[in-house]
């Protein structure tokens, strides 16, 4: 019932999902590979960009749902390093769409205490896009609510390369001959430094791949792959993913259920 106050459900399905979800056991970080905009449009004999337009609306809805549920962090894979291989017109459209989204939604993001972060190789983005992003990050930098992380010009291997080079630079600069890295050193030098690792990775449109997304950070993430194309990924479908996550037993390589060595039954 408390959940219904948080989000006004649109249909009976949503209402009962909200009743079932345990608000105290939500993932601390949800990461989403939003795939299938192009296929959604092609199925309707529409240009691919029509799929991206609806995709933005669905992204907005996912952001709102996660923020209202007080999920601490949400990362959306908006544009990969590999996406530059798409036709120039589609790339230009995606960049324009992102700027449009920022212009339109930034006041509401800010009002809702959401902090916007971007991960990826920012320096390679067109100047206008980069400036808008930097301004949005500055504006929301003091916000204490959900962290909305948009992966843009992002690649997981490139992120690791950048992290290793940042570590090497520091070692050289400070002459740290005996320095040895550990997992913490690497985590702290990723674009996602300071964020919890994703507990749940959602991928739409049925592909069984992680597509170079958050490779280090998803080591123990629960994977949820749905056949729904991103523009069809309704709020009900997102709530289903959250409920499915809560029904899993997470063991992190142990036995779970308190059966590890050194734990009494
Ligand atoms: C995948 O569909 C989607 C993308 C390449 C990214 C576009 C994402 C959006 C428009 C959402 C915008 C997000 C924010 C934060 C505003 P696809 O083109 O790969 O589909 P296909 O696999 O069917 O071709």
mmCIF file of C-alpha atoms and ligand atoms in Angstrom:
data_model
loop_
_atom_site.group_PDB
_atom_site.id
_atom_site.type_symbol
_atom_site.label_atom_id
_atom_site.label_comp_id
_atom_site.label_asym_id
_atom_site.label_seq_id
_atom_site.Cartn_x
_atom_site.Cartn_y
_atom_site.Cartn_z
ATOM 1 C CA UNK A 1 0.000 0.000 0.000
ATOM 2 C CA UNK A 2 2.869 2.319 0.803
ATOM 3 C CA UNK A 3 4.215 1.501 -2.646
ATOM 4 C CA UNK A 4 1.016 2.672 -4.322
ATOM 5 C CA UNK A 5 1.468 6.038 -2.701
ATOM 6 C CA UNK A 6 4.947 6.188 -4.189
ATOM 7 C CA UNK A 7 3.831 5.431 -7.717
ATOM 8 C CA UNK A 8 0.309 5.757 -8.975
ATOM 9 C CA UNK A 9 -0.197 2.463 -10.808
ATOM 10 C CA UNK A 10 -1.700 2.578 -14.282
ATOM 11 C CA UNK A 11 -3.056 -0.958 -14.466
ATOM 12 C CA UNK A 12 -3.964 -3.887 -12.243
ATOM 13 C CA UNK A 13 -0.688 -5.594 -13.153
ATOM 14 C CA UNK A 14 1.359 -2.697 -11.878
ATOM 15 C CA UNK A 15 -0.670 -2.425 -8.685
ATOM 16 C CA UNK A 16 -0.130 -6.046 -7.724
ATOM 17 C CA UNK A 17 3.566 -5.937 -8.681
ATOM 18 C CA UNK A 18 4.012 -2.918 -6.431
ATOM 19 C CA UNK A 19 2.322 -4.805 -3.600
ATOM 20 C CA UNK A 20 4.736 -7.705 -4.054
ATOM 21 C CA UNK A 21 7.976 -5.736 -4.328
ATOM 22 C CA UNK A 22 9.860 -5.437 -1.045
ATOM 23 C CA UNK A 23 10.972 -1.804 -0.905
ATOM 24 C CA UNK A 24 13.720 -2.711 1.553
ATOM 25 C CA UNK A 25 15.408 -5.156 -0.808
ATOM 26 C CA UNK A 26 15.693 -3.175 -3.995
ATOM 27 C CA UNK A 27 18.949 -3.216 -5.989
ATOM 28 C CA UNK A 28 21.307 -0.394 -5.070
ATOM 29 C CA UNK A 29 22.256 0.053 -8.700
ATOM 30 C CA UNK A 30 20.314 -0.953 -11.822
ATOM 31 C CA UNK A 31 22.086 -0.883 -15.188
ATOM 32 C CA UNK A 32 20.156 -1.141 -18.448
ATOM 33 C CA UNK A 33 21.180 -1.999 -22.004
ATOM 34 C CA UNK A 34 18.332 -0.352 -23.911
ATOM 35 C CA UNK A 35 18.249 -2.416 -27.086
ATOM 36 C CA UNK A 36 15.684 -2.807 -29.865
ATOM 37 C CA UNK A 37 14.621 0.700 -30.872
ATOM 38 C CA UNK A 38 15.491 0.047 -34.513
ATOM 39 C CA UNK A 39 13.670 -3.298 -34.650
ATOM 40 C CA UNK A 40 10.624 -1.786 -32.966
ATOM 41 C CA UNK A 41 10.435 0.856 -35.696
ATOM 42 C CA UNK A 42 11.141 -1.546 -38.553
ATOM 43 C CA UNK A 43 8.328 -3.837 -37.395
ATOM 44 C CA UNK A 44 6.004 -0.856 -37.863
ATOM 45 C CA UNK A 45 7.542 0.207 -41.189
ATOM 46 C CA UNK A 46 8.802 3.387 -39.557
ATOM 47 C CA UNK A 47 12.288 4.898 -39.806
ATOM 48 C CA UNK A 48 14.681 3.742 -37.068
ATOM 49 C CA UNK A 49 14.701 7.215 -35.532
ATOM 50 C CA UNK A 50 11.010 6.812 -34.666
ATOM 51 C CA UNK A 51 12.089 3.947 -32.400
ATOM 52 C CA UNK A 52 14.673 6.167 -30.715
ATOM 53 C CA UNK A 53 12.005 8.825 -30.071
ATOM 54 C CA UNK A 54 9.809 6.333 -28.233
ATOM 55 C CA UNK A 55 12.976 4.986 -26.589
ATOM 56 C CA UNK A 56 13.547 8.334 -24.927
ATOM 57 C CA UNK A 57 10.016 8.306 -23.494
ATOM 58 C CA UNK A 58 10.612 4.843 -22.055
ATOM 59 C CA UNK A 59 13.957 5.961 -20.618
ATOM 60 C CA UNK A 60 12.200 8.889 -18.960
ATOM 61 C CA UNK A 61 9.635 6.539 -17.442
ATOM 62 C CA UNK A 62 12.336 4.154 -16.168
ATOM 63 C CA UNK A 63 14.197 7.098 -14.590
ATOM 64 C CA UNK A 64 11.043 8.304 -12.862
ATOM 65 C CA UNK A 65 10.131 4.829 -11.596
ATOM 66 C CA UNK A 66 13.604 4.125 -10.191
ATOM 67 C CA UNK A 67 13.811 7.580 -8.590
ATOM 68 C CA UNK A 68 10.416 7.175 -6.914
ATOM 69 C CA UNK A 69 11.374 3.738 -5.639
ATOM 70 C CA UNK A 70 14.511 5.393 -4.202
ATOM 71 C CA UNK A 71 16.918 3.132 -6.060
ATOM 72 C CA UNK A 72 20.274 4.844 -5.403
ATOM 73 C CA UNK A 73 21.739 4.543 -8.919
ATOM 74 C CA UNK A 74 20.507 3.889 -12.446
ATOM 75 C CA UNK A 75 22.864 3.583 -15.423
ATOM 76 C CA UNK A 76 21.543 3.724 -18.987
ATOM 77 C CA UNK A 77 23.632 2.648 -21.989
ATOM 78 C CA UNK A 78 22.757 5.415 -24.448
ATOM 79 C CA UNK A 79 25.631 5.336 -26.963
ATOM 80 C CA UNK A 80 28.570 2.970 -27.232
ATOM 81 C CA UNK A 81 31.990 3.567 -28.762
ATOM 82 C CA UNK A 82 30.891 1.135 -31.471
ATOM 83 C CA UNK A 83 27.709 3.137 -32.268
ATOM 84 C CA UNK A 84 29.752 5.613 -34.377
ATOM 85 C CA UNK A 85 29.629 2.908 -37.065
ATOM 86 C CA UNK A 86 25.932 3.663 -37.654
ATOM 87 C CA UNK A 87 24.870 5.893 -40.552
ATOM 88 C CA UNK A 88 25.898 9.504 -39.901
ATOM 89 C CA UNK A 89 22.266 10.683 -40.015
ATOM 90 C CA UNK A 90 21.306 8.271 -37.209
ATOM 91 C CA UNK A 91 24.322 9.282 -35.099
ATOM 92 C CA UNK A 92 23.455 12.973 -35.574
ATOM 93 C CA UNK A 93 19.854 12.263 -34.652
ATOM 94 C CA UNK A 94 20.862 10.437 -31.452
ATOM 95 C CA UNK A 95 23.103 13.341 -30.411
ATOM 96 C CA UNK A 96 20.309 15.835 -31.125
ATOM 97 C CA UNK A 97 17.857 13.699 -29.184
ATOM 98 C CA UNK A 98 20.125 13.674 -26.172
ATOM 99 C CA UNK A 99 20.490 17.457 -26.214
ATOM 100 C CA UNK A 100 16.730 17.822 -26.645
ATOM 101 C CA UNK A 101 16.187 15.446 -23.719
ATOM 102 C CA UNK A 102 18.555 17.435 -21.497
ATOM 103 C CA UNK A 103 16.959 20.749 -22.426
ATOM 104 C CA UNK A 104 13.463 19.475 -21.751
ATOM 105 C CA UNK A 105 14.034 17.273 -18.714
ATOM 106 C CA UNK A 106 16.820 18.966 -16.802
ATOM 107 C CA UNK A 107 14.530 21.181 -14.686
ATOM 108 C CA UNK A 108 12.513 18.166 -13.578
ATOM 109 C CA UNK A 109 15.656 16.052 -12.984
ATOM 110 C CA UNK A 110 17.006 18.834 -10.805
ATOM 111 C CA UNK A 111 13.715 19.398 -8.984
ATOM 112 C CA UNK A 112 13.579 15.711 -8.153
ATOM 113 C CA UNK A 113 17.025 15.904 -6.524
ATOM 114 C CA UNK A 114 18.521 13.567 -9.152
ATOM 115 C CA UNK A 115 22.240 13.877 -9.820
ATOM 116 C CA UNK A 116 23.203 13.434 -13.442
ATOM 117 C CA UNK A 117 26.517 11.769 -14.256
ATOM 118 C CA UNK A 118 27.978 10.746 -17.589
ATOM 119 C CA UNK A 119 30.446 7.959 -18.189
ATOM 120 C CA UNK A 120 32.438 7.436 -21.371
ATOM 121 C CA UNK A 121 35.033 9.262 -23.422
ATOM 122 C CA UNK A 122 33.494 12.720 -23.165
ATOM 123 C CA UNK A 123 36.375 14.438 -24.971
ATOM 124 C CA UNK A 124 35.422 12.712 -28.247
ATOM 125 C CA UNK A 125 31.829 13.986 -28.240
ATOM 126 C CA UNK A 126 30.734 16.928 -30.413
ATOM 127 C CA UNK A 127 31.407 20.169 -28.549
ATOM 128 C CA UNK A 128 27.757 21.193 -28.210
ATOM 129 C CA UNK A 129 26.801 17.866 -26.644
ATOM 130 C CA UNK A 130 29.773 17.974 -24.298
ATOM 131 C CA UNK A 131 28.999 21.490 -23.117
ATOM 132 C CA UNK A 132 25.340 20.663 -22.445
ATOM 133 C CA UNK A 133 26.360 17.578 -20.489
ATOM 134 C CA UNK A 134 28.929 19.463 -18.443
ATOM 135 C CA UNK A 135 26.366 22.155 -17.618
ATOM 136 C CA UNK A 136 23.811 19.493 -16.593
ATOM 137 C CA UNK A 137 26.345 17.746 -14.379
ATOM 138 C CA UNK A 138 27.300 21.051 -12.759
ATOM 139 C CA UNK A 139 23.699 22.043 -12.150
ATOM 140 C CA UNK A 140 22.848 18.751 -10.434
ATOM 141 C CA UNK A 141 26.196 18.190 -8.703
ATOM 142 C CA UNK A 142 24.858 18.947 -5.204
ATOM 143 C CA UNK A 143 21.755 16.786 -5.532
ATOM 144 C CA UNK A 144 21.552 13.946 -3.046
ATOM 145 C CA UNK A 145 18.852 11.701 -4.550
ATOM 146 C CA UNK A 146 19.219 9.063 -7.242
ATOM 147 C CA UNK A 147 22.347 9.094 -9.378
ATOM 148 C CA UNK A 148 21.360 8.917 -13.031
ATOM 149 C CA UNK A 149 24.371 7.730 -14.978
ATOM 150 C CA UNK A 150 24.229 8.020 -18.753
ATOM 151 C CA UNK A 151 26.826 5.961 -20.620
ATOM 152 C CA UNK A 152 27.729 7.919 -23.718
ATOM 153 C CA UNK A 153 30.576 7.153 -26.084
ATOM 154 C CA UNK A 154 31.181 4.370 -23.594
ATOM 155 C CA UNK A 155 33.047 1.076 -23.909
ATOM 156 C CA UNK A 156 33.920 -1.242 -21.027
ATOM 157 C CA UNK A 157 37.380 -2.159 -22.334
ATOM 158 C CA UNK A 158 38.170 1.492 -23.091
ATOM 159 C CA UNK A 159 37.161 2.321 -19.507
ATOM 160 C CA UNK A 160 39.628 -0.282 -18.199
ATOM 161 C CA UNK A 161 42.377 1.045 -20.488
ATOM 162 C CA UNK A 162 41.723 4.584 -19.205
ATOM 163 C CA UNK A 163 41.780 3.339 -15.604
ATOM 164 C CA UNK A 164 45.090 1.478 -16.056
ATOM 165 C CA UNK A 165 46.668 4.510 -17.721
ATOM 166 C CA UNK A 166 45.458 6.811 -14.921
ATOM 167 C CA UNK A 167 47.049 4.454 -12.383
ATOM 168 C CA UNK A 168 50.312 4.253 -14.373
ATOM 169 C CA UNK A 169 50.452 8.064 -14.667
ATOM 170 C CA UNK A 170 50.119 8.428 -10.918
ATOM 171 C CA UNK A 171 52.738 5.761 -10.259
ATOM 172 C CA UNK A 172 55.226 7.434 -12.644
ATOM 173 C CA UNK A 173 54.523 10.920 -11.388
ATOM 174 C CA UNK A 174 55.126 9.929 -7.784
ATOM 175 C CA UNK A 175 57.969 7.469 -8.474
ATOM 176 C CA UNK A 176 56.087 4.701 -6.655
ATOM 177 C CA UNK A 177 58.398 1.842 -7.641
ATOM 178 C CA UNK A 178 56.935 -0.631 -5.144
ATOM 179 C CA UNK A 179 53.317 0.161 -5.980
ATOM 180 C CA UNK A 180 50.974 -2.803 -6.479
ATOM 181 C CA UNK A 181 47.361 -2.413 -7.581
ATOM 182 C CA UNK A 182 44.466 -4.267 -6.000
ATOM 183 C CA UNK A 183 40.753 -4.476 -6.874
ATOM 184 C CA UNK A 184 40.031 -1.295 -4.945
ATOM 185 C CA UNK A 185 42.676 0.625 -6.924
ATOM 186 C CA UNK A 186 41.016 -0.404 -10.182
ATOM 187 C CA UNK A 187 37.454 0.337 -8.997
ATOM 188 C CA UNK A 188 38.525 3.777 -7.822
ATOM 189 C CA UNK A 189 39.970 4.646 -11.222
ATOM 190 C CA UNK A 190 36.960 3.629 -13.296
ATOM 191 C CA UNK A 191 34.490 6.235 -14.574
ATOM 192 C CA UNK A 192 32.070 4.792 -12.000
ATOM 193 C CA UNK A 193 34.348 5.453 -8.986
ATOM 194 C CA UNK A 194 32.199 5.971 -5.902
ATOM 195 C CA UNK A 195 29.126 4.184 -7.275
ATOM 196 C CA UNK A 196 28.073 0.779 -5.997
ATOM 197 C CA UNK A 197 28.495 -2.002 -8.578
ATOM 198 C CA UNK A 198 25.226 -2.841 -10.371
ATOM 199 C CA UNK A 199 23.181 -5.487 -8.571
ATOM 200 C CA UNK A 200 20.923 -5.917 -11.573
ATOM 201 C CA UNK A 201 21.719 -5.684 -15.288
ATOM 202 C CA UNK A 202 18.686 -5.537 -17.563
ATOM 203 C CA UNK A 203 18.938 -6.053 -21.315
ATOM 204 C CA UNK A 204 15.969 -5.700 -23.629
ATOM 205 C CA UNK A 205 15.309 -7.332 -26.995
ATOM 206 C CA UNK A 206 16.555 -10.791 -26.143
ATOM 207 C CA UNK A 207 20.242 -10.676 -27.058
ATOM 208 C CA UNK A 208 22.396 -12.800 -24.711
ATOM 209 C CA UNK A 209 25.370 -10.437 -24.647
ATOM 210 C CA UNK A 210 26.860 -7.840 -22.326
ATOM 211 C CA UNK A 211 28.150 -5.768 -25.289
ATOM 212 C CA UNK A 212 31.187 -4.224 -23.627
ATOM 213 C CA UNK A 213 29.063 -2.640 -20.865
ATOM 214 C CA UNK A 214 30.482 -2.124 -17.359
ATOM 215 C CA UNK A 215 32.686 -5.208 -17.721
ATOM 216 C CA UNK A 216 34.452 -4.877 -14.371
ATOM 217 C CA UNK A 217 31.420 -3.680 -12.424
ATOM 218 C CA UNK A 218 28.974 -6.449 -13.395
ATOM 219 C CA UNK A 219 31.111 -9.264 -11.968
ATOM 220 C CA UNK A 220 28.323 -10.309 -9.561
ATOM 221 C CA UNK A 221 25.311 -8.583 -11.137
ATOM 222 C CA UNK A 222 22.122 -10.544 -11.656
ATOM 223 C CA UNK A 223 21.311 -10.614 -15.362
ATOM 224 C CA UNK A 224 17.753 -10.074 -16.560
ATOM 225 C CA UNK A 225 17.222 -10.447 -20.288
ATOM 226 C CA UNK A 226 13.790 -9.882 -21.731
ATOM 227 C CA UNK A 227 12.527 -10.313 -25.288
ATOM 228 C CA UNK A 228 10.637 -7.010 -25.037
ATOM 229 C CA UNK A 229 12.090 -4.349 -27.332
ATOM 230 C CA UNK A 230 13.134 -1.187 -25.471
ATOM 231 C CA UNK A 231 10.172 0.939 -26.672
ATOM 232 C CA UNK A 232 7.865 -1.807 -25.296
ATOM 233 C CA UNK A 233 9.625 -1.963 -21.917
ATOM 234 C CA UNK A 234 6.738 -0.536 -19.936
ATOM 235 C CA UNK A 235 6.797 0.355 -16.260
ATOM 236 C CA UNK A 236 5.065 -2.955 -15.576
ATOM 237 C CA UNK A 237 7.940 -4.792 -17.288
ATOM 238 C CA UNK A 238 10.505 -2.877 -15.223
ATOM 239 C CA UNK A 239 8.645 -3.766 -12.021
ATOM 240 C CA UNK A 240 8.610 -7.419 -13.154
ATOM 241 C CA UNK A 241 12.396 -7.276 -13.539
ATOM 242 C CA UNK A 242 12.768 -5.849 -10.019
ATOM 243 C CA UNK A 243 10.517 -8.519 -8.564
ATOM 244 C CA UNK A 244 12.371 -11.251 -10.444
ATOM 245 C CA UNK A 245 15.634 -9.889 -8.991
ATOM 246 C CA UNK A 246 14.208 -10.134 -5.475
ATOM 247 C CA UNK A 247 13.270 -13.762 -6.034
ATOM 248 C CA UNK A 248 16.855 -14.789 -6.733
ATOM 249 C CA UNK A 249 19.329 -16.069 -4.210
ATOM 250 C CA UNK A 250 22.622 -14.222 -4.491
ATOM 251 C CA UNK A 251 25.621 -16.255 -3.409
ATOM 252 C CA UNK A 252 28.744 -14.349 -4.582
ATOM 253 C CA UNK A 253 30.557 -17.676 -5.012
ATOM 254 C CA UNK A 254 29.568 -18.939 -1.540
ATOM 255 C CA UNK A 255 26.772 -21.347 -0.708
ATOM 256 C CA UNK A 256 24.178 -18.799 0.322
ATOM 257 C CA UNK A 257 21.621 -19.260 3.108
ATOM 258 C CA UNK A 258 24.320 -18.718 5.727
ATOM 259 C CA UNK A 259 25.939 -22.054 4.859
ATOM 260 C CA UNK A 260 29.431 -20.633 4.336
ATOM 261 C CA UNK A 261 32.293 -21.854 6.433
ATOM 262 C CA UNK A 262 32.570 -19.985 9.703
ATOM 263 C CA UNK A 263 28.871 -19.146 9.746
ATOM 264 C CA UNK A 264 26.735 -20.972 12.257
ATOM 265 C CA UNK A 265 23.445 -22.440 11.002
HETATM 266 C C1 LIG B 1 19.229 0.639 -29.054
HETATM 267 O O1 LIG B 1 18.380 0.463 -30.112
HETATM 268 C C2 LIG B 1 19.320 1.968 -28.498
HETATM 269 C C3 LIG B 1 20.359 2.861 -28.668
HETATM 270 C C4 LIG B 1 21.459 2.754 -29.606
HETATM 271 C C5 LIG B 1 20.456 4.032 -27.829
HETATM 272 C C6 LIG B 1 19.366 5.019 -28.006
HETATM 273 C C7 LIG B 1 18.772 5.245 -26.707
HETATM 274 C C8 LIG B 1 17.751 6.053 -26.518
HETATM 275 C C9 LIG B 1 17.121 6.783 -27.645
HETATM 276 C C10 LIG B 1 17.282 6.303 -25.157
HETATM 277 C C11 LIG B 1 17.782 7.665 -24.733
HETATM 278 C C12 LIG B 1 18.326 7.704 -23.399
HETATM 279 C C13 LIG B 1 18.391 8.828 -22.643
HETATM 280 C C14 LIG B 1 19.161 8.815 -21.412
HETATM 281 C C15 LIG B 1 17.698 10.052 -23.012
HETATM 282 P P1 LIG B 1 19.011 -0.063 -31.460
HETATM 283 O O2 LIG B 1 19.041 1.053 -32.412
HETATM 284 O O3 LIG B 1 20.316 -0.722 -31.170
HETATM 285 O O4 LIG B 1 17.951 -1.136 -31.885
HETATM 286 P P2 LIG B 1 18.177 -2.390 -32.821
HETATM 287 O O5 LIG B 1 19.127 -3.308 -32.094
HETATM 288 O O6 LIG B 1 16.810 -2.959 -32.944
HETATM 289 O O7 LIG B 1 18.739 -1.896 -34.117
#
